[in-house]
XYZ file of C-alpha atoms in Angstrom:
641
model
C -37.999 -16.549 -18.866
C -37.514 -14.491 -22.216
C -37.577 -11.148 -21.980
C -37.977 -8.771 -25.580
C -34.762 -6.952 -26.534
C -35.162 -6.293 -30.150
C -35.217 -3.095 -29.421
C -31.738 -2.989 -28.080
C -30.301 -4.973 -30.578
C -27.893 -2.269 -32.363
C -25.677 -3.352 -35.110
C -22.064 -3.721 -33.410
C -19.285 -1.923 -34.394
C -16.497 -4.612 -33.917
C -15.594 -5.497 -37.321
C -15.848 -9.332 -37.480
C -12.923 -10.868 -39.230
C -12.877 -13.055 -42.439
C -12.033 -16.865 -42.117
C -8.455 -18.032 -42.187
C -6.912 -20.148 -44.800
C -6.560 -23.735 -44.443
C -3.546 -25.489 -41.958
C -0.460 -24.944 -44.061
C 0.352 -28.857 -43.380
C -1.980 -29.269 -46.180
C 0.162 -27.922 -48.976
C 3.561 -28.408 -49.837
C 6.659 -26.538 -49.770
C 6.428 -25.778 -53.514
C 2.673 -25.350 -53.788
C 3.181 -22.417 -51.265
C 6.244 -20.879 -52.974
C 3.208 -20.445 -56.001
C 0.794 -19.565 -53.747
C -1.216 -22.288 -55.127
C -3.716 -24.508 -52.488
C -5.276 -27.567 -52.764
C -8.172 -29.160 -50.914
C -7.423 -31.452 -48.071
C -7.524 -34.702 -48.932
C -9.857 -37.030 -46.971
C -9.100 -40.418 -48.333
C -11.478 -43.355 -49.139
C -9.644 -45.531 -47.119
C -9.561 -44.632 -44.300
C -13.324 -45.042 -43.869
C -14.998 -48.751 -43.817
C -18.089 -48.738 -45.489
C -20.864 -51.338 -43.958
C -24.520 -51.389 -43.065
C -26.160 -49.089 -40.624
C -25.986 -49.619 -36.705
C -28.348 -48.097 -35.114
C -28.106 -44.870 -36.661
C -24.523 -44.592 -36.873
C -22.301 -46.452 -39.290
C -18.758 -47.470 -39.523
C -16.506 -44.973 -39.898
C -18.242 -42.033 -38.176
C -15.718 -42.237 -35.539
C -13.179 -40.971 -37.999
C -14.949 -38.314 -38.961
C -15.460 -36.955 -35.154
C -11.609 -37.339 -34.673
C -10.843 -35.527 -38.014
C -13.448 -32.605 -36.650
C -11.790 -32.414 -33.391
C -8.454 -32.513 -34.786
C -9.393 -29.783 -37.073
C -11.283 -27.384 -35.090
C -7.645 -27.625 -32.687
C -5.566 -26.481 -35.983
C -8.683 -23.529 -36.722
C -8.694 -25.070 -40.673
C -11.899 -23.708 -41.042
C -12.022 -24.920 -44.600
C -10.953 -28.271 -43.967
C -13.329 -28.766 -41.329
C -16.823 -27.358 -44.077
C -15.766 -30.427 -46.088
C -15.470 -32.898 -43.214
C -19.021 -31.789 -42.899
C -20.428 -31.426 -46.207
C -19.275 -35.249 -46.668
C -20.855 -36.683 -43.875
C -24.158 -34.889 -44.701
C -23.944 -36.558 -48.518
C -23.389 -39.793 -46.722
C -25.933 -38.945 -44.159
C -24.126 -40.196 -41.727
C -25.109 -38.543 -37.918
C -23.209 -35.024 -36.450
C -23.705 -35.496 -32.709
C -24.468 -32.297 -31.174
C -20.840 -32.062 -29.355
C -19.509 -32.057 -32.843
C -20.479 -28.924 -33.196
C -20.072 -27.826 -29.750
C -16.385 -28.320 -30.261
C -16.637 -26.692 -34.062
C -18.380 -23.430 -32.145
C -15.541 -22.987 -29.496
C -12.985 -23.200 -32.283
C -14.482 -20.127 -33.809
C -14.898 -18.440 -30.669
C -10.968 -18.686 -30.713
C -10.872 -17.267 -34.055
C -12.717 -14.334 -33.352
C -15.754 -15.125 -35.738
C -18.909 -15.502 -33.623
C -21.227 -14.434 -36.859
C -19.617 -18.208 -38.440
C -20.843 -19.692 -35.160
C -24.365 -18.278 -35.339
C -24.644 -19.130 -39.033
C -23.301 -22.955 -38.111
C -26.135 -23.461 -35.532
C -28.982 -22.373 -37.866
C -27.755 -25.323 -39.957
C -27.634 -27.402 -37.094
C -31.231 -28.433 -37.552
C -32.047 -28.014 -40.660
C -29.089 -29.452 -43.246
C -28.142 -31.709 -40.524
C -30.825 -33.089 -38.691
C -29.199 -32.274 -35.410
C -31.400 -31.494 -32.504
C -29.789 -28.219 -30.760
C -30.088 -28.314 -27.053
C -29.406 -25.582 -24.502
C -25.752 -26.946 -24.309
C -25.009 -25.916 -28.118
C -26.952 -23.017 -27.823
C -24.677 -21.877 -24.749
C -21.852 -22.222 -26.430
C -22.803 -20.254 -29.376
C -23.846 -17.485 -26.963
C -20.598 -17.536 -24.996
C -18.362 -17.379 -28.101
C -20.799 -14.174 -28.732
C -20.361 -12.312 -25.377
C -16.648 -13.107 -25.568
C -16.102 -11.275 -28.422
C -17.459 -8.147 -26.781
C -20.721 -8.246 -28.874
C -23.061 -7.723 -25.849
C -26.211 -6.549 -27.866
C -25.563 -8.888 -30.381
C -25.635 -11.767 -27.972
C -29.023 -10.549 -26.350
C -30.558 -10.271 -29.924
C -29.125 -14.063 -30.371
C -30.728 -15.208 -26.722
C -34.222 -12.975 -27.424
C -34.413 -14.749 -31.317
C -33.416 -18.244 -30.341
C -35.386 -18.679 -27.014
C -38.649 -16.590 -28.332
C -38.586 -18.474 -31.451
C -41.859 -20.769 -32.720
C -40.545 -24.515 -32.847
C -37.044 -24.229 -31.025
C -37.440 -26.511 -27.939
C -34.444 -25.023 -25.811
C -35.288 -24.279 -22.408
C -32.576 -21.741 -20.930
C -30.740 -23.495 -18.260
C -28.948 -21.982 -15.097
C -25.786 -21.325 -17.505
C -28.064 -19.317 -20.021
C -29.647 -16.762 -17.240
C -26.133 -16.230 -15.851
C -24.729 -15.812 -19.576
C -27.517 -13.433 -19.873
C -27.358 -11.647 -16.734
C -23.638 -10.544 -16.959
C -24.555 -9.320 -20.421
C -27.213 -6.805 -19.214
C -25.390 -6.196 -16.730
C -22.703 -4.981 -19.218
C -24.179 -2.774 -20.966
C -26.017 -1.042 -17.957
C -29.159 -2.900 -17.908
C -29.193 -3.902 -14.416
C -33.077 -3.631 -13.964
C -33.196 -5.756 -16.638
C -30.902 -8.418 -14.998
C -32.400 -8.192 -12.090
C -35.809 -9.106 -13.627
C -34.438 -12.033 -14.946
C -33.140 -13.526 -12.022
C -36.581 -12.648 -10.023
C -38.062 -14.929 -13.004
C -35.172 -17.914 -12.735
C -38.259 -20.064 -10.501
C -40.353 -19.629 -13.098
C -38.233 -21.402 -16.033
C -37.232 -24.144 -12.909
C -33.811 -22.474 -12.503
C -32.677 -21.854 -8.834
C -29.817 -19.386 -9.223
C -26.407 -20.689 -8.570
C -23.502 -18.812 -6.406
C -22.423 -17.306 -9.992
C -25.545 -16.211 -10.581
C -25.778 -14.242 -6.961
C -22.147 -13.071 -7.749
C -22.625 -11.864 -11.257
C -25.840 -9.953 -10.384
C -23.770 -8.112 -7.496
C -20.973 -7.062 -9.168
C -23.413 -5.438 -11.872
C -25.209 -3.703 -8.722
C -22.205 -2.618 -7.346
C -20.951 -0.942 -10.493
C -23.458 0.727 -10.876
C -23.778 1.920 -7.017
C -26.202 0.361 -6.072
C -24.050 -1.581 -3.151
C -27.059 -1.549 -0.688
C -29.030 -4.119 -3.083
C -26.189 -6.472 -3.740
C -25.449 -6.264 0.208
C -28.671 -8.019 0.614
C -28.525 -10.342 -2.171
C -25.823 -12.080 -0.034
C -28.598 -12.590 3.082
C -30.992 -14.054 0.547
C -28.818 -16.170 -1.060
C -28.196 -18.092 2.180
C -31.969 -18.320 3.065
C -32.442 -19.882 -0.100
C -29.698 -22.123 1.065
C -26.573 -21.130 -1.553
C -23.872 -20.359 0.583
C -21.222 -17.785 -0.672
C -17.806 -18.548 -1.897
C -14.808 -16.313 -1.154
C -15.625 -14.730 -4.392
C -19.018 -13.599 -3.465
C -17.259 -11.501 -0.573
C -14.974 -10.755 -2.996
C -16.810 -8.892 -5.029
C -18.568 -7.222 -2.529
C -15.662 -5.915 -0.707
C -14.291 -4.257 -3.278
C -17.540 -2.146 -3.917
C -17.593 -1.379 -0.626
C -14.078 -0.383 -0.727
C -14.286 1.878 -3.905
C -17.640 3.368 -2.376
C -15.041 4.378 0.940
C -17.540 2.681 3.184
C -14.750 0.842 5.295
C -17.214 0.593 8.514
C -19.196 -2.113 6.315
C -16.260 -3.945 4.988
C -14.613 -4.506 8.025
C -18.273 -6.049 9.223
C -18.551 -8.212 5.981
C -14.931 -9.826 6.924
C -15.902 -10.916 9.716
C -18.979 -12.513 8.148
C -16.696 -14.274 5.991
C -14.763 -15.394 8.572
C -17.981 -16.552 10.275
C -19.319 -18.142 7.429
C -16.126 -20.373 7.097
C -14.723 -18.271 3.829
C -10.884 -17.916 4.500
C -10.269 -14.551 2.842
C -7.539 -15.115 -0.297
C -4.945 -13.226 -2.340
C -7.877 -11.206 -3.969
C -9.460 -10.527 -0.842
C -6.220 -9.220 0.454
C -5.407 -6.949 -2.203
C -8.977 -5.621 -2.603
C -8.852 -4.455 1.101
C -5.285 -2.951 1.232
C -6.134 -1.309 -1.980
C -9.165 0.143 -0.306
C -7.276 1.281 2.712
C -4.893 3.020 0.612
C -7.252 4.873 -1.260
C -8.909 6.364 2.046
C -4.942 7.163 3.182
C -5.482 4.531 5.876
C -1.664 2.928 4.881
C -0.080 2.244 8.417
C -3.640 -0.369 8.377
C -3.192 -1.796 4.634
C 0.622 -2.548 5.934
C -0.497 -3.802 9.006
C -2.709 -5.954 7.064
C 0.175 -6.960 4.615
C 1.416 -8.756 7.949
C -2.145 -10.401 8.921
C -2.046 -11.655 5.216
C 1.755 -13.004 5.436
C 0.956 -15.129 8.944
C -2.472 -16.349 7.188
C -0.367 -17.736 4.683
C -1.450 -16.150 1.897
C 1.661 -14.683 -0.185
C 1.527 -10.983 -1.293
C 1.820 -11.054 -4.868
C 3.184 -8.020 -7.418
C -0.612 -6.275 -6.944
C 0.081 -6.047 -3.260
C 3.329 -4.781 -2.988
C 2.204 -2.396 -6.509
C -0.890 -0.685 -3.952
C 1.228 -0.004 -1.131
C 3.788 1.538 -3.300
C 0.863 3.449 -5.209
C -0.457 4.678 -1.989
C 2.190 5.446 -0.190
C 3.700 7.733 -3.331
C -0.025 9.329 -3.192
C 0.887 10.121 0.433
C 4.000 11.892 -0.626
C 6.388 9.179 0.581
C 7.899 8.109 -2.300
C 11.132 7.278 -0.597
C 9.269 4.572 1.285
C 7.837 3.617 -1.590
C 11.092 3.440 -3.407
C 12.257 0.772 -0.212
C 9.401 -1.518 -0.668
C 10.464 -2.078 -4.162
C 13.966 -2.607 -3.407
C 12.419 -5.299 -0.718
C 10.256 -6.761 -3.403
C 13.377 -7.517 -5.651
C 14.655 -8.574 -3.269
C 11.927 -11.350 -2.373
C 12.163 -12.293 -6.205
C 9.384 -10.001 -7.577
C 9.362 -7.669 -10.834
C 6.911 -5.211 -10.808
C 5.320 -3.781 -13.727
C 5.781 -0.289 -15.945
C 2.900 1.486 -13.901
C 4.726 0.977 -10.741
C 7.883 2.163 -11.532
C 6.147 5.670 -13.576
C 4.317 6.113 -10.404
C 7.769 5.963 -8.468
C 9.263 8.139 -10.622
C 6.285 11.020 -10.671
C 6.419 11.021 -6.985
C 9.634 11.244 -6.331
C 9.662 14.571 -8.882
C 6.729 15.605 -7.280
C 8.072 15.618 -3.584
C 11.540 17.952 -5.126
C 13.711 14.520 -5.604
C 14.832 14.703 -8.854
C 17.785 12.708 -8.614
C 16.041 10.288 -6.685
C 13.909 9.572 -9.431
C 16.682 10.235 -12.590
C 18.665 6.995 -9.950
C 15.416 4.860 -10.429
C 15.174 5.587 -13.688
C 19.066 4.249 -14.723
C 18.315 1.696 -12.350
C 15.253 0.113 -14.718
C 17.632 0.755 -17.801
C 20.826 -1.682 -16.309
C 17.933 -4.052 -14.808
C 16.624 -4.373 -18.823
C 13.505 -3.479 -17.515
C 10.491 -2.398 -20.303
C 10.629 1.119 -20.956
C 7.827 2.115 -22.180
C 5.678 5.532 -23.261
C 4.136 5.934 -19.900
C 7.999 5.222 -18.120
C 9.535 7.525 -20.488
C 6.554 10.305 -19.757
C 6.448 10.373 -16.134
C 10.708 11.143 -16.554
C 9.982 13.909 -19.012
C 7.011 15.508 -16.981
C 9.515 15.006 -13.690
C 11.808 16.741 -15.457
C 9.994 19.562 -16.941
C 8.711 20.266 -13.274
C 11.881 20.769 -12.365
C 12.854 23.252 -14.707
C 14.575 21.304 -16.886
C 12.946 20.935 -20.346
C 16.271 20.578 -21.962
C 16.850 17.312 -20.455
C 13.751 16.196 -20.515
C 14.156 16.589 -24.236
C 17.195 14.908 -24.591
C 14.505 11.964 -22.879
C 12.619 12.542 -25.591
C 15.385 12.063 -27.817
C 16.203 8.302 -26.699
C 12.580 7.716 -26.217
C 12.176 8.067 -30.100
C 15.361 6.125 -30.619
C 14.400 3.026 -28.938
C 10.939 3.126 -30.755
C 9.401 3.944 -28.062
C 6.238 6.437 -29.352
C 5.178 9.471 -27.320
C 2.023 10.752 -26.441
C -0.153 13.868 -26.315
C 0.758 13.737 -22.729
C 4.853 13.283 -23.374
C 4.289 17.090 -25.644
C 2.205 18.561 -23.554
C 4.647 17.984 -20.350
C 7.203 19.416 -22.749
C 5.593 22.297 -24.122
C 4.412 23.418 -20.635
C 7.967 22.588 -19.020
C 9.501 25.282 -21.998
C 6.888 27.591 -21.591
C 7.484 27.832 -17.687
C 10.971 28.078 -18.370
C 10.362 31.486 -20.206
C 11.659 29.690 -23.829
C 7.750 30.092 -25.497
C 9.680 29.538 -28.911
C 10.844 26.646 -28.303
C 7.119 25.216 -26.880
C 5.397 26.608 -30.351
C 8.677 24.000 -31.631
C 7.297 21.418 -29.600
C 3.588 21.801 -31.130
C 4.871 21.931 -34.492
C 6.528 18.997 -33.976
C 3.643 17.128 -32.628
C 1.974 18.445 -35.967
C 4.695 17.261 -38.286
C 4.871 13.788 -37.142
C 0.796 13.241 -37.375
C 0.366 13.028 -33.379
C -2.796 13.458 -32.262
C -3.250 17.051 -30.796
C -6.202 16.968 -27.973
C -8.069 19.039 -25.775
C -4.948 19.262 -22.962
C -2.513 20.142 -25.610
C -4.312 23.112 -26.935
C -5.332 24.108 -22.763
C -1.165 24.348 -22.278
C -0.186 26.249 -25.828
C -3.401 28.482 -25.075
C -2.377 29.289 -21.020
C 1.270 29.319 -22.595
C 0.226 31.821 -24.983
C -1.729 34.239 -23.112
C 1.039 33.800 -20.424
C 3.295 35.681 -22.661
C 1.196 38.366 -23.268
C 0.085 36.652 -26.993
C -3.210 36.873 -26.466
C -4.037 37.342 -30.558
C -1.831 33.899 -31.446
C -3.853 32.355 -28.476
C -7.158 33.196 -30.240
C -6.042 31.932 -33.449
C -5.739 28.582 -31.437
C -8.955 28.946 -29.818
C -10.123 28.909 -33.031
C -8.124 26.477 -34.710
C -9.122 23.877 -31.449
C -12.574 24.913 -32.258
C -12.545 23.958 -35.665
C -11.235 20.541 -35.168
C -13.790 19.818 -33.112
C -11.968 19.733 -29.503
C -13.774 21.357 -26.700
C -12.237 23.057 -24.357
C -12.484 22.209 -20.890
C -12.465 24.328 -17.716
C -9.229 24.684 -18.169
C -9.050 25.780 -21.383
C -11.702 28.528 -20.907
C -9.901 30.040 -17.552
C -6.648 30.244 -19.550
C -8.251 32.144 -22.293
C -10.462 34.134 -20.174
C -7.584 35.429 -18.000
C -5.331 36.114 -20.915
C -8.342 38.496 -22.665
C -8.950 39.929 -19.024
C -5.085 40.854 -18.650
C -5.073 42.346 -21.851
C -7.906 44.534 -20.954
C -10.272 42.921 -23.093
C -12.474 42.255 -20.348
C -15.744 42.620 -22.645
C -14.487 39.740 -24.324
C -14.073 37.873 -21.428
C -17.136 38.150 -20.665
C -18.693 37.024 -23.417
C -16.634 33.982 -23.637
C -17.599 33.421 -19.697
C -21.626 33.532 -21.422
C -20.332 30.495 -23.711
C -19.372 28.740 -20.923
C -22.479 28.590 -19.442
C -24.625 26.563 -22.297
C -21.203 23.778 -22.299
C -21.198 20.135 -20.656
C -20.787 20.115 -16.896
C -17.420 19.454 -16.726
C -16.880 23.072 -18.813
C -19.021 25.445 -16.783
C -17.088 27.720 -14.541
C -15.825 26.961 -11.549
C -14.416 29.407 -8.837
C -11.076 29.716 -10.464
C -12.388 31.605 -13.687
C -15.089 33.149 -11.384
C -12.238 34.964 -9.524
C -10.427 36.014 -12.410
C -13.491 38.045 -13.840
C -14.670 39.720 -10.970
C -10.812 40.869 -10.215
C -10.523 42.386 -14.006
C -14.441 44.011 -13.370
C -13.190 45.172 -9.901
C -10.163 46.846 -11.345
C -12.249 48.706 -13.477
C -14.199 49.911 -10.807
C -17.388 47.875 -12.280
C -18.322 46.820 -8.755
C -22.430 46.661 -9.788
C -21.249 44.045 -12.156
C -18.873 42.206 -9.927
C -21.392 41.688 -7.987
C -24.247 40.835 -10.227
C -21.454 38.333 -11.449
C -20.745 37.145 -7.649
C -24.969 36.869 -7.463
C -24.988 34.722 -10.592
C -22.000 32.773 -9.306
C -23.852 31.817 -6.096
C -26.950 31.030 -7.654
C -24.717 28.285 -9.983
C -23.823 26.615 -6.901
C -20.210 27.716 -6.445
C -19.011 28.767 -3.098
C -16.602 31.760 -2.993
C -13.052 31.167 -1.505
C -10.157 32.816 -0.069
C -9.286 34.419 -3.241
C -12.868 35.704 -3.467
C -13.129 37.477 -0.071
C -9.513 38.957 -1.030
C -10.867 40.657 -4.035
C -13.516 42.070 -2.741
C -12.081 43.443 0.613
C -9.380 44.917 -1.245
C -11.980 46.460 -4.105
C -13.884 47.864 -0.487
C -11.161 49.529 0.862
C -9.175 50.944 -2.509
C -12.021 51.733 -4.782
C -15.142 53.526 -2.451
C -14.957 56.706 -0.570
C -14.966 56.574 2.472
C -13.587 53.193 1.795
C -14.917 50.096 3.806
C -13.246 46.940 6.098
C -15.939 44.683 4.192
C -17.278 43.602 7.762
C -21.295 44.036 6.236
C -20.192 42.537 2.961
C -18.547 39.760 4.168
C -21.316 39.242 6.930
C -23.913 39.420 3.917
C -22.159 36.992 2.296
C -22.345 33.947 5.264
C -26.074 34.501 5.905
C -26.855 34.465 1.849
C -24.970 30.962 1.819
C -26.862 30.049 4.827
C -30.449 30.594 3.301
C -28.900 28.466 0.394
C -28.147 25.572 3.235
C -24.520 25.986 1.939
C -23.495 25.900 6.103
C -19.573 24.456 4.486
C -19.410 27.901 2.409
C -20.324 29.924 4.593
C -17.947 28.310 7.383
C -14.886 29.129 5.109
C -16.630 32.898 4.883
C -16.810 32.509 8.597
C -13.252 31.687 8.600
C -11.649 34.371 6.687
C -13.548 36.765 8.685
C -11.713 35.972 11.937
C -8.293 36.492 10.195
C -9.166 39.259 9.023
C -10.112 40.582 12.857
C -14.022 40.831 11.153
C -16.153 39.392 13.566
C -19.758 38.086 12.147
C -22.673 39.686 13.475
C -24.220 37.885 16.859
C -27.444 37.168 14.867
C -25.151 35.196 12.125
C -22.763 33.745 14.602
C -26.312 32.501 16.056
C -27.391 30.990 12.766
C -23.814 29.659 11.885
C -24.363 27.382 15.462
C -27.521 26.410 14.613
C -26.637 25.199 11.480
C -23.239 23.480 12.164
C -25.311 22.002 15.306
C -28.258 20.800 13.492
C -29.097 17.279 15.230
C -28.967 14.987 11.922
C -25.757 16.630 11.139
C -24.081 15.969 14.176
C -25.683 12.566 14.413
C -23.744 12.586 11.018
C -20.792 13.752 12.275
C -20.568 11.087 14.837
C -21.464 8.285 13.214
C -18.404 9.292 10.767
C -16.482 9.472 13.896
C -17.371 5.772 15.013
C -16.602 4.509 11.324
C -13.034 5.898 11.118
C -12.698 4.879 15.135
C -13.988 1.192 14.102
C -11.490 1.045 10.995
């Protein structure tokens, strides 16, 4: 059933590229030293003339072949006066002429050619266009990227007075991943509720295109049932189907479920595969469950199913994110040794751990290692050794890095300087990080928002809090906005200069930016410590009030400033005992019972007991029935993993 998107259909932005030239078999070796072309020929005789049969004649064989053969060279050219001949001769273009004509544009990248070609289908051909060559068309459409486009092609074909095509099962699912592309999931979900109306029953791809849309855009619970309803309507799922559910389970954390849909899948006769495997280890890794996704490496082994460079690339991705690199660095040895190469990202993520967890040489081994093996050195290889060595306090070397990195034509990044310029500025050699920024400058590299949050903290680090200002501005002016970052960098260096005022000010702009720029407890603390060491504790405060009522929970650091401020600043000076004690039952009101827990916690280090009446409320809170319902059903989930 057709469903009205002319309203969605925006002009793309993907440039669509002009037709090639003819087959260069067509001209000879000195027409093409002169650049000069000539048409192909199509010789007389090869084509018998003779009277109509049917309504085909003699020859039109010929000119299918001479299409086909063609539309496999892309000689565009060739192929418009194949056609234009057989329409003077009126001789018949079968419809999977022009099927074959439509996928050879959809190889050249020019779907607008294949949209123009089936408007002529009909009317300087006399072809009748079915669903099949309207398929096509669409497909060559959607593969280019051109999701809009191809819903304004489905809504102007299929709506259209006097075209007879009736959308078959390949059209809806065509149409379905395409909404489901470009977030219109409601959409696609309307469509396949209307499949039974058109005399479509949806087909396993259907079912398993319409989940993985709900599943991207979290809405797991709906595909989940899609999989019941498929069966009652008697389309059983493929290993795909679980597939794709699996790994939206898996990327939503909910491991409980997954391990249930397995064993539906195992019920249901699907044998889990490669995919399957690699979507769960994956999964377990990212929940730090790795002694499982290894254990599982071995279930997969004994089912026969061979781990594969994505396996073996998880486990060493998750067990570097669990700070065992080293282990990480044996499974790759064990995979060369089994025959496997594993890609760049592998090997970066080796080498950032192992800096990471203090192994520099470790990692600088690895690194000479991919160099005799001729592995690919790339930009992100070449950054992750730079940044390594930059955290380890040596910039100089990492330069030198940088050095062969440019040598080998290998191109760095904003990432590649900004590793640099930090590693110099932590190294106390500012001069030679403002070096580093020129540099970027000088060789037209692209300065972003994370390179001017490093040169600003850099900056203001060193006590150059006007230069940093100059930058602020300068990033301003380009357009960049600053990020959280940025502004807590800046905000401390204008508080440590005693420019507090400022600060503050520049705190106010924070507050009308994009979520990911308001102010988070970091900058928070840094403003009430410069207000508290002026001894404007009203305003600290009023700032702390205004920081709860944004929704950030104090910390540690908070509690620290304002014990200290307690005891140093007032007369008689204070433990902080009431304040602190304040503080938890405030949070409490706000049902912010995790806040108020780290309050709670502080307090007791501090030898500050809470009140009885708030340890009372703490209780209640922390034993509220649906949270410890909560609590255990969390229990049972990582128990049943």
């Amino acid at each position: 059933m057709s469903s009205n998107f002319s309203a969605l259909a925006i002009p793309s932005t993907k440039t669509i590229e002009t037709e090639p030239q003819s087959h260069p078999l067509h001209r000879n070796a000195s027409d093409r030293e002169h650049g000069i072309e000539h048409d192909p020929p199509i010789s007389d005789k090869i084509f018998k003339s003779g009277p109509k049969m049917g309504s085909y004649k003699l020859g039109d064989s010929t000119f299918y072949s001479l299409i086909d053969n063609y539309a496999n060279l892309g000689d565009f050219k060739s192929l418009e006066k194949v056609l234009d001949r057989m329409r003077c001769e009126k001789r018949v273009v079968v419809e999977k002429c022009f099927v074959v004509i439509f996928k050879a544009y959809g190889k050249a990248h020019l779907p607008e050619k294949a949209v123009g070609l089936f408007d002529r289908m009909a009317y300087e051909f006399e072809c009748k266009r079915t669903v099949k060559s309207f398929n096509s068309v669409l497909n060559v459409i959607i593969q280019e990227g051109l999701f809009y486009r191809a819903l304004e092609f489905y809504n102007h074909v299929i709506g259209a007075k006097g075209v007879n095509i009736s959308p078959n099962v390949l059209t809806f699912n065509l149409v379905i991943k395409t909404m489901c592309k470009v977030g219109l999931v409601d959409d696609a979900v309307q469509m396949f509720r209307d499949m039974p109306v058109s005399k479509c029953q949806p087909d396993v791809y259907t079912y398993c295109t319409l989940m993985d849309g709900l599943c991207k855009a979290d809405r797991i619970d709906e595909a989940v049932s899609l999989l019941d309803e498929m069966q009652i309507d008697g389309c059983f799922p493929s290993p795909v189907t679980f597939n794709v559910l699996i790994n939206g389970l898996c990327k939503k954390g909910d491991l409980a479920r997954v391990a249930k849909l397995v064993d539906n899948m195992f019920l249901k006769g699907c044998a889990p595969n490669e995919v399957t495997y690699n979507t769960l280890i994956h999964g377990l890794c990212l929940k730090g469950k790795l002694e499982k996704a290894i254990s599982l490496l071995d279930r997969m082994v004994s089912s026969k199913c061979v781990p594969n460079v994505v396996t073996y690339g998880t486990i060493i991705n998750g067990l570097v994110k669990q700070g065992r690199a080293l282990d990480g660095a044996r499974v790759l040895a064990l995979m060369e040794e089994r025959g496997y190469h594993v890609n760049e990202y592998v090997y970066s993520a080796l080498i950032s751990g192992l800096f990471k967890e203090g192994k520099s040489q470790e990692a600088m081994q690895l690194f000479k290692e991919m160099t005799v093996k001729e592995c690919e050195l790339n930009t992100i290889v070449y950054s992750a050794v730079i940044d390594g060595l930059c955290r380890d306090g040596k910039p100089d070397e990492a330069l030198e890095v940088l050095s062969e990195m440019t040598n080998n034509r290998c191109k760095p990044n904003a990432y590649t300087y900004s590793s640099l310029m930090k590693g110099f500025f932590e190294a106390g050699n500012g001069h030679k990080a403002i070096e580093m920024w020129k540099d970027m400058a000088k060789h037209n590299f692209t300065q972003n928002e994370v390179c001017y949050s490093v040169l600003i903290h850099g900056l203001c680090k060193d006590g150059k809090v006007k230069e940093a200002m100059m930058v602020w501005a300068q990033m301003l002016g380009k357009g960049c906005k600053p990020d959280v970052v940025a502004y807590g960098s800046m905000i401390n260096g204008l508080s440590n200069a005693g420019l507090v005022e400022d600060a503050l000010q520049l705190y106010n702009e924070m507050l009308c930016q994009e979520p990911d720029s308001q102010p988070d407890v970091v900058t928070y603390n840094i403003l009430l410590n410069a207000l508290c060491k002026q001894s404007s504790i009203s305003r600290a405060i009023d700032l702390l009030n205004s920081m709860l009522d944004r929704g950030c929970d104090p910390d540690l650091v908070t509690c620290i400033i304002f014990l200290r401020t307690l005891r140093e600043k007032l007369d008689p000076p204070q433990d902080g005992r009431e304040f602190l004690d304040g503080l938890v039952v405030r949070l409490l009101k706000r049902q912010r019972v995790l806040g108020a827990s780290k309050i709670v916690e502080v307090m007791l280090q501090k030898l500050l007991p809470p009140k009885p009446s708030t340890w009372t409320r703490v209780v209640e809170d922390l034993c509220n029935p649906k949270k410890v319902q909560a609590a255990i059903q969390k229990c049972w989930s990582i128990l049943y993993c």
